[in-house]
Amino acid sequence: MGAPPIKTPSLLGRIGGALSRTLLPANRSKVGANHGGVSGYMRGEMSPVFRSWFPSIRDPSDEVRAAWTRAAGRAIDVIHNSGWIAGAIDQAVANTVGAGLRPRLMPDAEALGWTEDEATDWAARVESRFLGLWANNPYECDIEGRRTFGQMQAAGFRSWFGPGEIVSESAWKRRPGATYGTKVRMIPAHRLSQRTTYPRLIQGIQMDADWMPTSYWFRRRYGEVGAEQEIEIEARDRFGRQRIVHVFDGVPGQYRGISPLVAALETARRFDQLSGATLTSNLIRAVFAATVKSSEPTEEVLKGLLTPQELARMQSEDMSVFDAWAAMNEGWYKSTQIDLGIAGRFAHLFPGQELEFHSAQNSASDFKDMALFLLRELLRCLGLTYESGTGDYTGATYSSVRMAVNEIFQITLYRRRNIVAPFSRPHFEAWLEEDIQAGNTPFPGGHLGFLEKRNAACRMEWVGTPKPEADNLKTAKAHETYRNMGVMTDEAICADLGQDVHDVYKQRAREMKLRARLGLPENGPLPTPDPVADKLVVQEE
């Protein structure tokens, strides 16, 4: 046998050893003892705050799988039964989707062998055909024939708040009178199976060795009795087209979405409990409660609370005092009136007896403060400001509203790009491919050329309504100032306003021609007054 290999410490190890011998004191054990411990994280482990707090760490996929059904059910129940949350989601959908996001194509002209003008004209043609012939016609775009593409975007985003994901299928259906066969089928997320067989099938998603989805398992109803069976649908076809569009927002290691409301479900329940308890308290205040403190027998006390008419009725009908008391209460509740003005109503109370009225004791300001605190947490999860979610602008200033809108609008943009756009793009590409194959939209190389250069042709953004402004005049002055400084373009200004600069220019050109034909003056800013020139004109006159 040969000699064993010589183990040479690495340079880092030698440096570390030298530093430890040089810098660490020889009596380091005494140093630690004298100073009561060493530095490090979680030094308060013995505190009551941490004593029973030992959460375990699991893979995100396991966390989602364990909580998905309950979280989705509770989130959907809260959305259905809470007016605050339902209204806030309406506002979030309006802010994010509005009437529908539209594509702004920016094809890579160099990769396609086009000039910039050719790419611009081609993009404008495609956008116009997409919106005018397909997206705005439910008969063309929706396999159910119910919704426009914008409505499907809104429905998908709205449903995302419940299960935390959007599921759809790129379907094909030829219909009489329809131009296109490309259709969108919206699928409720709970139809995606929860079947899990490790290591590659997790919550109905079959994945390859790289954890990319290859197929999806769905629970489908069939037969007259509504029995269910599971079917498998490929994620993509042999050309790489997406058949199933599955959108969610998560972390590495997560393969299904979960509701964005999951962190605020307990808060939502507490808010309902607080509101219900406060309402009950206010209702109780509308009805008086009283007790009689007396050492006399109960029967005698009850007689003292009856009117002479009620005593006479008790004697004539041979009623007990308890029956008379119950009849008196029944009559009171039926009349729903409290009348303490009857003479002699309490004249029969014996000495030493005391009638005490009670009312619920709570503070309206305490309820308001707590309710606002809970609402802020809920609205934060929904991506809204407090003012936008509640419509309460009390105490808000221009600066505070502007700052809040600027911050929250970044969440709106994030959700447009990462939730709604990934749902929209595959269906847009499927429509465009059909339009090119039919010869309605020219493309170099035709259908096969598009499949080869699809990414270069479909470089796009999905744009929607602009950011809300607290003062449009100040925003316009800021745009004007930046444009005059040369640091902001017309395209950037149009993007801020939710417009496309090409559409704006084309419309302006059409209006200029129309004004010239009708003999109308051109629009534009008034000439800047010149005091010196005006003075000279006056002197000449």
Coordinates of C-alpha atoms in Angstrom, one line a residue:
M1 CA 0.0 0.0 0.0
G2 CA 1.2 3.5 -0.8
A3 CA 1.6 6.2 1.7
P4 CA -1.5 8.1 2.8
P5 CA -2.1 11.4 1.0
I6 CA -0.9 14.5 2.7
K7 CA -3.7 16.8 3.8
T8 CA -2.7 20.4 3.3
P9 CA -5.0 23.0 4.9
S10 CA -6.4 25.5 2.5
L11 CA -5.2 29.1 2.4
L12 CA -8.5 30.2 3.9
G13 CA -8.1 27.7 6.7
R14 CA -4.5 28.8 7.4
I15 CA -5.5 32.4 7.5
G16 CA -8.5 31.7 9.8
G17 CA -6.3 29.7 12.2
A18 CA -3.7 32.4 12.3
L19 CA -6.3 35.0 13.0
S20 CA -7.8 32.9 15.8
R21 CA -4.4 32.4 17.4
T22 CA -3.6 36.1 17.0
L23 CA -6.8 37.8 18.0
L24 CA -8.6 35.5 20.4
P25 CA -7.5 35.9 24.0
A26 CA -6.0 32.9 25.7
N27 CA -8.5 33.1 28.6
R28 CA -11.6 33.4 26.3
S29 CA -13.6 31.1 28.6
K30 CA -13.1 33.5 31.4
V31 CA -14.0 36.4 29.1
G32 CA -17.3 34.7 28.2
A33 CA -18.0 34.0 31.9
N34 CA -17.2 37.5 33.0
H35 CA -19.4 39.1 30.4
G36 CA -22.4 36.8 30.8
G37 CA -22.6 35.2 27.3
V38 CA -21.7 35.6 23.7
S39 CA -23.2 37.5 20.8
G40 CA -25.7 35.7 18.5
Y41 CA -29.2 35.6 17.2
M42 CA -32.2 34.7 19.4
R43 CA -30.6 35.8 22.7
G44 CA -34.0 36.0 24.3
E45 CA -34.8 32.3 24.0
M46 CA -35.7 32.1 27.7
S47 CA -38.2 35.0 27.3
P48 CA -41.9 34.0 27.6
V49 CA -42.4 35.4 24.1
F50 CA -40.2 32.7 22.6
R51 CA -40.7 29.9 25.1
S52 CA -43.5 28.1 23.2
W53 CA -42.8 29.5 19.7
F54 CA -41.1 26.8 17.7
P55 CA -42.5 26.7 14.1
S56 CA -41.1 24.1 11.8
I57 CA -39.8 24.8 8.3
R58 CA -41.3 22.8 5.5
D59 CA -41.1 23.1 1.7
P60 CA -43.5 25.7 0.4
S61 CA -45.3 23.1 -1.7
D62 CA -46.1 21.2 1.5
E63 CA -47.2 24.3 3.3
V64 CA -49.6 25.2 0.4
R65 CA -50.9 21.7 0.1
A66 CA -51.7 21.4 3.8
A67 CA -53.6 24.7 3.9
W68 CA -55.0 25.2 0.3
T69 CA -58.5 23.8 0.7
R70 CA -59.2 25.5 4.0
A71 CA -57.6 28.8 3.0
A72 CA -59.5 28.9 -0.3
G73 CA -62.8 28.0 1.3
R74 CA -62.5 30.6 4.1
A75 CA -61.3 33.3 1.7
I76 CA -64.2 32.8 -0.7
D77 CA -66.6 32.7 2.3
V78 CA -65.3 36.0 3.5
I79 CA -65.5 37.6 0.1
H80 CA -69.1 36.4 -0.3
N81 CA -70.2 37.6 3.2
S82 CA -68.2 40.7 4.0
G83 CA -69.4 43.9 2.4
W84 CA -66.1 45.6 3.2
I85 CA -63.9 43.0 1.5
A86 CA -66.3 42.5 -1.5
G87 CA -66.3 46.2 -2.1
A88 CA -62.5 46.4 -1.7
I89 CA -62.0 43.7 -4.2
D90 CA -64.3 45.5 -6.7
Q91 CA -62.0 48.5 -6.2
A92 CA -58.9 46.4 -6.7
V93 CA -60.3 44.9 -9.9
A94 CA -61.2 48.4 -11.2
N95 CA -57.7 49.7 -10.4
T96 CA -55.8 46.8 -11.9
V97 CA -57.9 45.6 -14.8
G98 CA -60.5 48.3 -15.3
A99 CA -62.3 47.9 -18.6
G100 CA -59.6 45.4 -19.6
L101 CA -55.9 45.5 -20.2
R102 CA -54.9 45.9 -23.9
P103 CA -51.6 44.8 -25.5
R104 CA -49.0 47.2 -26.5
L105 CA -46.8 45.4 -29.0
M106 CA -43.1 46.2 -29.3
P107 CA -41.8 43.7 -31.8
D108 CA -38.1 43.3 -32.1
A109 CA -37.6 44.8 -35.6
E110 CA -33.9 43.7 -35.9
A111 CA -34.7 40.1 -35.1
L112 CA -37.6 40.1 -37.6
G113 CA -35.6 41.8 -40.3
W114 CA -37.9 44.9 -40.3
T115 CA -37.4 48.6 -40.2
E116 CA -38.7 50.4 -37.1
D117 CA -41.6 51.9 -39.2
E118 CA -42.5 48.4 -40.5
A119 CA -42.5 47.0 -37.0
T120 CA -44.7 49.9 -35.7
D121 CA -47.2 49.6 -38.5
W122 CA -47.4 45.8 -38.0
A123 CA -48.0 46.2 -34.3
A124 CA -50.7 48.8 -34.8
R125 CA -52.5 46.5 -37.3
V126 CA -52.3 43.5 -34.9
E127 CA -53.6 45.4 -31.9
S128 CA -56.5 46.8 -33.9
R129 CA -57.5 43.4 -35.2
F130 CA -57.1 41.8 -31.8
L131 CA -59.4 44.3 -30.0
G132 CA -61.9 44.9 -32.8
L133 CA -62.4 41.4 -34.2
W134 CA -61.7 39.0 -31.3
A135 CA -61.2 40.4 -27.8
N136 CA -64.3 42.6 -27.7
N137 CA -66.6 39.9 -29.1
P138 CA -67.7 37.2 -26.6
Y139 CA -68.9 35.0 -29.5
E140 CA -65.4 34.9 -30.8
C141 CA -63.2 34.8 -27.7
D142 CA -65.2 33.0 -25.0
I143 CA -66.0 29.3 -25.5
E144 CA -69.1 30.0 -23.4
G145 CA -70.0 33.0 -25.5
R146 CA -70.6 35.2 -22.4
R147 CA -67.6 37.5 -21.7
T148 CA -65.3 39.7 -23.6
F149 CA -61.6 39.2 -23.1
G150 CA -61.5 42.2 -20.7
Q151 CA -64.3 40.7 -18.7
M152 CA -62.4 37.4 -18.5
Q153 CA -59.3 39.3 -17.3
A154 CA -61.4 40.9 -14.6
A155 CA -63.1 37.5 -13.7
G156 CA -59.7 35.8 -13.5
F157 CA -58.2 38.5 -11.3
R158 CA -61.3 38.6 -9.1
S159 CA -61.1 34.8 -8.6
W160 CA -57.4 35.0 -7.8
F161 CA -58.3 36.6 -4.4
G162 CA -60.0 33.4 -3.4
P163 CA -57.8 30.4 -4.3
G164 CA -54.8 32.5 -5.2
E165 CA -54.5 31.3 -8.8
I166 CA -56.1 31.6 -12.2
V167 CA -56.7 28.5 -14.4
S168 CA -57.8 28.6 -18.1
E169 CA -57.5 26.6 -21.2
S170 CA -56.6 27.6 -24.8
A171 CA -59.5 25.9 -26.5
W172 CA -60.7 25.5 -30.1
K173 CA -64.2 25.8 -31.3
R174 CA -65.6 26.6 -34.7
R175 CA -69.0 28.3 -34.7
P176 CA -71.3 29.4 -37.5
G177 CA -70.8 33.0 -38.3
A178 CA -67.5 33.2 -36.3
T179 CA -64.2 34.2 -37.9
Y180 CA -61.9 32.5 -35.4
G181 CA -61.8 29.1 -33.7
T182 CA -59.5 30.2 -30.9
K183 CA -61.4 30.3 -27.6
V184 CA -60.7 30.8 -23.9
R185 CA -62.2 28.4 -21.4
M186 CA -62.1 29.7 -17.8
I187 CA -61.7 26.9 -15.2
P188 CA -62.5 27.3 -11.5
A189 CA -59.3 26.7 -9.6
H190 CA -60.8 24.1 -7.3
R191 CA -61.3 21.9 -10.3
L192 CA -57.6 21.4 -10.4
S193 CA -57.1 18.1 -8.6
Q194 CA -55.4 17.8 -5.2
R195 CA -53.8 14.5 -6.2
T196 CA -50.3 14.2 -4.9
T197 CA -47.9 11.4 -5.7
Y198 CA -44.3 12.2 -4.8
P199 CA -41.9 13.1 -6.2
R200 CA -43.3 14.6 -9.4
L201 CA -47.1 14.9 -9.1
I202 CA -48.1 17.7 -6.6
Q203 CA -51.6 18.9 -6.2
G204 CA -52.7 17.8 -9.6
I205 CA -49.6 19.1 -11.5
Q206 CA -47.4 16.5 -13.2
M207 CA -43.8 17.8 -13.6
D208 CA -40.7 16.6 -15.3
A209 CA -37.2 16.2 -13.8
D210 CA -36.7 20.0 -14.0
W211 CA -40.0 20.7 -12.2
M212 CA -41.6 22.2 -15.2
P213 CA -45.3 21.3 -15.6
T214 CA -46.0 18.7 -18.3
S215 CA -49.7 18.0 -17.6
Y216 CA -52.6 18.9 -15.3
W217 CA -55.2 16.7 -13.6
F218 CA -58.7 18.1 -13.4
R219 CA -61.9 16.8 -11.7
R220 CA -64.7 16.9 -14.3
R221 CA -68.4 16.2 -13.9
Y222 CA -70.1 13.9 -16.2
G223 CA -73.5 12.1 -16.4
E224 CA -76.9 13.1 -15.1
V225 CA -76.1 12.5 -11.5
G226 CA -73.0 14.8 -11.6
A227 CA -70.4 12.2 -10.9
E228 CA -66.8 13.3 -11.1
Q229 CA -63.8 11.8 -12.8
E230 CA -60.2 12.9 -13.1
I231 CA -58.8 13.7 -16.5
E232 CA -55.2 14.6 -17.6
I233 CA -54.6 17.5 -20.0
E234 CA -51.1 18.3 -21.4
A235 CA -49.6 21.6 -20.4
R236 CA -48.3 22.3 -23.9
D237 CA -48.7 20.7 -27.4
R238 CA -45.9 19.5 -29.6
F239 CA -45.3 23.0 -30.9
G240 CA -44.8 24.5 -27.4
R241 CA -48.2 26.2 -27.3
Q242 CA -49.7 26.5 -23.9
R243 CA -52.9 24.4 -23.6
I244 CA -53.3 25.1 -19.8
V245 CA -52.6 28.5 -18.4
H246 CA -51.9 28.4 -14.7
V247 CA -51.1 31.7 -13.0
F248 CA -50.1 32.3 -9.4
D249 CA -47.7 34.3 -7.4
G250 CA -45.4 32.5 -5.0
V251 CA -41.9 31.6 -3.8
P252 CA -39.3 29.0 -5.0
G253 CA -40.6 25.5 -4.3
Q254 CA -44.3 26.5 -4.6
Y255 CA -46.3 24.9 -7.4
R256 CA -49.9 26.0 -6.5
G257 CA -51.1 29.5 -5.5
I258 CA -52.7 30.4 -2.2
S259 CA -55.1 33.3 -1.4
P260 CA -53.5 36.7 -0.7
L261 CA -56.1 37.0 2.0
V262 CA -54.8 34.0 4.0
A263 CA -52.7 36.3 6.3
A264 CA -55.8 38.4 7.1
L265 CA -58.5 35.8 7.5
E266 CA -58.3 35.9 11.3
T267 CA -58.4 39.7 11.1
A268 CA -61.5 39.5 8.9
R269 CA -63.3 37.3 11.4
R270 CA -62.3 39.5 14.3
F271 CA -63.6 42.6 12.4
D272 CA -67.0 40.8 11.9
Q273 CA -67.1 39.9 15.6
L274 CA -66.3 43.4 16.6
S275 CA -68.9 44.9 14.3
G276 CA -71.6 42.4 15.4
A277 CA -70.9 42.9 19.1
T278 CA -71.0 46.7 18.7
L279 CA -74.2 46.6 16.7
T280 CA -75.8 44.3 19.3
S281 CA -74.7 46.7 22.0
N282 CA -76.3 49.6 20.2
L283 CA -79.5 47.7 19.8
I284 CA -79.6 46.9 23.5
R285 CA -79.3 50.6 24.2
A286 CA -82.6 51.1 22.4
V287 CA -84.4 48.8 25.0
F288 CA -84.2 49.7 28.7
A289 CA -83.1 47.0 31.2
A290 CA -84.0 47.4 34.9
T291 CA -83.7 45.5 38.2
V292 CA -85.4 46.0 41.5
K293 CA -83.4 45.7 44.6
S294 CA -85.7 44.7 47.5
S295 CA -85.8 42.4 50.5
E296 CA -89.5 41.8 50.0
P297 CA -90.9 38.6 48.3
T298 CA -90.7 38.5 44.5
E299 CA -94.5 38.3 44.2
E300 CA -95.0 41.5 46.2
V301 CA -92.4 43.3 44.2
L302 CA -94.1 42.3 40.9
K303 CA -97.4 43.6 42.2
G304 CA -95.8 46.9 42.8
L305 CA -94.8 47.2 39.1
L306 CA -98.3 46.6 37.9
T307 CA -100.8 49.4 37.1
P308 CA -104.2 49.4 38.7
Q309 CA -105.8 48.2 35.4
E310 CA -103.4 45.3 35.2
L311 CA -104.1 44.3 38.9
A312 CA -107.9 44.5 38.2
R313 CA -107.4 42.3 35.1
M314 CA -105.4 39.8 37.1
Q315 CA -108.1 39.5 39.7
S316 CA -111.0 39.2 37.1
E317 CA -109.2 36.5 35.1
D318 CA -107.9 34.7 38.1
M319 CA -104.3 35.1 36.9
S320 CA -101.2 34.7 39.1
V321 CA -98.9 37.7 39.6
F322 CA -96.3 36.0 37.4
D323 CA -98.9 35.5 34.6
A324 CA -99.9 39.2 34.9
W325 CA -96.2 40.2 34.7
A326 CA -95.6 38.1 31.6
A327 CA -98.8 39.5 30.0
M328 CA -97.6 43.0 30.7
N329 CA -94.2 42.3 29.1
E330 CA -95.9 40.7 26.1
G331 CA -98.1 43.7 25.6
W332 CA -95.1 46.0 26.0
Y333 CA -93.1 44.1 23.3
K334 CA -96.0 44.1 20.9
S335 CA -96.5 47.8 21.2
T336 CA -92.7 48.5 21.1
Q337 CA -93.2 51.6 23.2
I338 CA -91.7 52.6 26.5
D339 CA -94.1 54.8 28.4
L340 CA -92.9 55.8 31.9
G341 CA -95.4 58.6 32.2
I342 CA -98.3 56.7 33.6
A343 CA -99.3 58.1 36.9
G344 CA -98.6 55.7 39.8
R345 CA -96.6 53.3 37.7
F346 CA -94.1 52.9 40.5
A347 CA -96.2 54.1 43.4
H348 CA -96.4 50.7 45.0
L349 CA -92.7 50.2 45.6
F350 CA -92.2 49.5 49.2
P351 CA -89.7 51.5 51.3
G352 CA -86.2 50.1 50.8
Q353 CA -86.9 49.0 47.2
E354 CA -84.9 50.6 44.4
L355 CA -85.5 50.5 40.7
E356 CA -82.2 50.7 38.8
F357 CA -81.9 51.1 35.0
H358 CA -78.9 49.6 33.1
S359 CA -77.3 50.4 29.8
A360 CA -74.4 48.9 27.8
Q361 CA -71.2 50.7 28.6
N362 CA -68.7 51.0 25.8
S363 CA -66.9 53.8 23.9
A364 CA -67.7 54.7 20.3
S365 CA -64.1 56.0 19.9
D366 CA -62.6 52.7 21.0
F367 CA -64.7 50.9 18.4
K368 CA -63.7 53.3 15.6
D369 CA -60.0 53.1 16.4
M370 CA -60.0 49.3 16.5
A371 CA -62.2 49.0 13.4
L372 CA -59.9 51.3 11.4
F373 CA -56.8 49.3 12.5
L374 CA -58.4 46.1 11.3
L375 CA -59.5 47.6 8.1
R376 CA -56.1 48.9 7.3
E377 CA -54.6 45.4 7.6
L378 CA -57.3 43.9 5.4
L379 CA -56.9 46.6 2.7
R380 CA -53.2 46.3 2.8
C381 CA -53.5 42.6 1.8
L382 CA -55.8 43.6 -1.0
G383 CA -53.4 46.2 -2.3
L384 CA -55.4 49.3 -1.6
T385 CA -55.0 52.4 0.5
Y386 CA -57.3 53.0 3.4
E387 CA -58.9 56.0 1.6
S388 CA -59.5 54.1 -1.6
G389 CA -60.9 51.0 0.1
T390 CA -63.3 52.9 2.4
G391 CA -64.0 56.1 0.6
D392 CA -63.1 58.0 3.8
Y393 CA -60.7 60.9 3.1
T394 CA -61.1 62.5 6.5
G395 CA -57.9 64.1 7.5
A396 CA -56.1 63.3 4.3
T397 CA -54.0 65.9 2.6
Y398 CA -52.9 66.2 -1.0
S399 CA -49.3 65.1 -0.1
S400 CA -50.5 62.1 1.9
V401 CA -52.9 60.9 -0.7
R402 CA -50.3 61.4 -3.5
M403 CA -47.7 59.5 -1.6
A404 CA -50.1 56.6 -0.8
V405 CA -51.3 56.4 -4.4
N406 CA -47.7 56.3 -5.7
E407 CA -46.8 53.5 -3.3
I408 CA -49.9 51.4 -3.9
F409 CA -49.9 51.9 -7.6
Q410 CA -46.6 49.9 -7.7
I411 CA -48.6 47.0 -6.4
T412 CA -51.2 47.5 -9.1
L413 CA -48.4 47.5 -11.8
Y414 CA -46.9 44.4 -10.2
R415 CA -50.2 42.5 -10.3
R416 CA -50.8 43.6 -13.9
R417 CA -47.5 42.3 -15.0
N418 CA -47.3 39.2 -12.9
I419 CA -51.0 38.1 -12.6
V420 CA -53.1 39.4 -15.4
A421 CA -50.5 39.6 -18.2
P422 CA -49.4 35.9 -17.8
F423 CA -53.0 34.9 -18.2
S424 CA -53.6 37.2 -21.2
R425 CA -50.4 36.6 -23.3
P426 CA -50.9 32.8 -24.1
H427 CA -54.4 33.5 -25.4
F428 CA -53.2 36.5 -27.4
E429 CA -50.5 34.4 -29.0
A430 CA -53.0 31.6 -29.9
W431 CA -55.2 34.1 -31.6
L432 CA -52.3 35.8 -33.5
E433 CA -51.1 32.4 -34.7
E434 CA -54.5 31.6 -36.1
D435 CA -54.8 35.0 -37.7
I436 CA -51.3 34.6 -39.4
Q437 CA -52.1 31.1 -40.5
A438 CA -55.3 32.3 -42.1
G439 CA -53.4 34.9 -44.1
N440 CA -55.1 37.9 -42.4
T441 CA -51.9 39.2 -40.8
P442 CA -48.7 39.2 -42.9
F443 CA -45.6 37.7 -41.3
P444 CA -42.2 36.7 -42.7
G445 CA -42.2 33.0 -43.3
G446 CA -45.9 32.8 -42.6
H447 CA -47.2 30.4 -39.9
L448 CA -43.9 28.5 -39.5
G449 CA -42.0 31.7 -39.4
F450 CA -44.1 32.9 -36.5
L451 CA -43.6 29.7 -34.6
E452 CA -39.9 30.2 -35.0
K453 CA -39.8 33.9 -34.0
R454 CA -42.8 34.1 -31.7
N455 CA -41.0 35.7 -28.8
A456 CA -39.5 38.4 -31.0
A457 CA -43.0 39.2 -32.5
C458 CA -44.9 39.0 -29.3
R459 CA -42.7 41.3 -27.1
M460 CA -45.4 43.3 -25.4
E461 CA -46.7 45.0 -22.3
W462 CA -50.3 45.0 -21.1
V463 CA -51.5 48.5 -20.2
G464 CA -54.5 49.7 -18.4
T465 CA -56.0 52.8 -16.8
P466 CA -53.4 55.3 -15.6
K467 CA -52.4 56.0 -12.0
P468 CA -55.1 58.1 -10.2
E469 CA -54.1 61.7 -9.6
A470 CA -55.2 63.8 -6.7
D471 CA -54.6 67.0 -8.8
N472 CA -54.6 66.6 -12.5
L473 CA -53.5 70.2 -13.1
K474 CA -50.3 69.7 -11.0
T475 CA -49.6 66.5 -12.9
A476 CA -50.0 68.2 -16.2
K477 CA -47.6 71.0 -15.2
A478 CA -45.1 68.4 -14.1
H479 CA -45.3 66.7 -17.4
E480 CA -44.9 70.0 -19.2
T481 CA -41.9 70.9 -17.2
Y482 CA -40.1 67.6 -17.7
R483 CA -40.9 67.7 -21.4
N484 CA -39.5 71.2 -21.8
M485 CA -36.4 70.1 -19.9
G486 CA -35.9 67.3 -22.4
V487 CA -36.0 64.5 -19.9
M488 CA -39.5 63.2 -20.7
T489 CA -40.9 62.1 -24.0
D490 CA -44.4 62.1 -25.4
E491 CA -44.4 58.3 -25.2
A492 CA -43.7 58.4 -21.5
I493 CA -46.4 61.1 -20.9
C494 CA -48.9 59.0 -22.9
A495 CA -47.9 55.9 -20.8
D496 CA -48.5 57.8 -17.6
L497 CA -52.0 58.7 -18.9
G498 CA -52.8 55.1 -20.0
Q499 CA -52.6 56.0 -23.7
D500 CA -50.5 54.8 -26.6
V501 CA -48.5 57.5 -28.3
H502 CA -49.1 56.0 -31.8
D503 CA -52.9 56.1 -31.2
V504 CA -52.7 59.6 -30.0
Y505 CA -50.6 60.9 -32.9
K506 CA -52.9 59.2 -35.5
Q507 CA -56.0 60.6 -33.9
R508 CA -54.4 64.1 -33.7
A509 CA -53.6 63.8 -37.4
R510 CA -57.1 62.9 -38.3
E511 CA -58.5 65.8 -36.2
M512 CA -56.1 68.2 -37.9
K513 CA -57.3 67.2 -41.3
L514 CA -60.9 67.5 -40.2
R515 CA -60.4 70.9 -38.7
A516 CA -58.7 72.1 -41.9
R517 CA -61.5 70.8 -44.0
L518 CA -64.1 72.6 -41.8
G519 CA -62.0 75.8 -41.6
L520 CA -61.4 75.5 -37.8
P521 CA -58.3 76.9 -36.1
E522 CA -55.7 74.6 -34.8
N523 CA -55.6 73.7 -31.1
G524 CA -52.6 74.6 -29.0
P525 CA -51.4 76.9 -26.3
L526 CA -52.2 80.6 -26.4
P527 CA -49.2 82.8 -27.4
T528 CA -47.1 84.0 -24.4
P529 CA -47.8 87.7 -23.7
D530 CA -44.9 90.0 -24.5
P531 CA -45.2 93.3 -22.4
V532 CA -42.6 95.2 -24.5
A533 CA -44.2 94.3 -27.8
D534 CA -47.6 95.1 -26.5
K535 CA -46.4 98.5 -25.3
L536 CA -44.9 99.3 -28.7
V537 CA -48.2 98.4 -30.4
V538 CA -50.1 100.7 -28.1
Q539 CA -47.7 103.6 -28.8
E540 CA -48.0 103.1 -32.6
E541 CA -51.7 103.2 -32.4

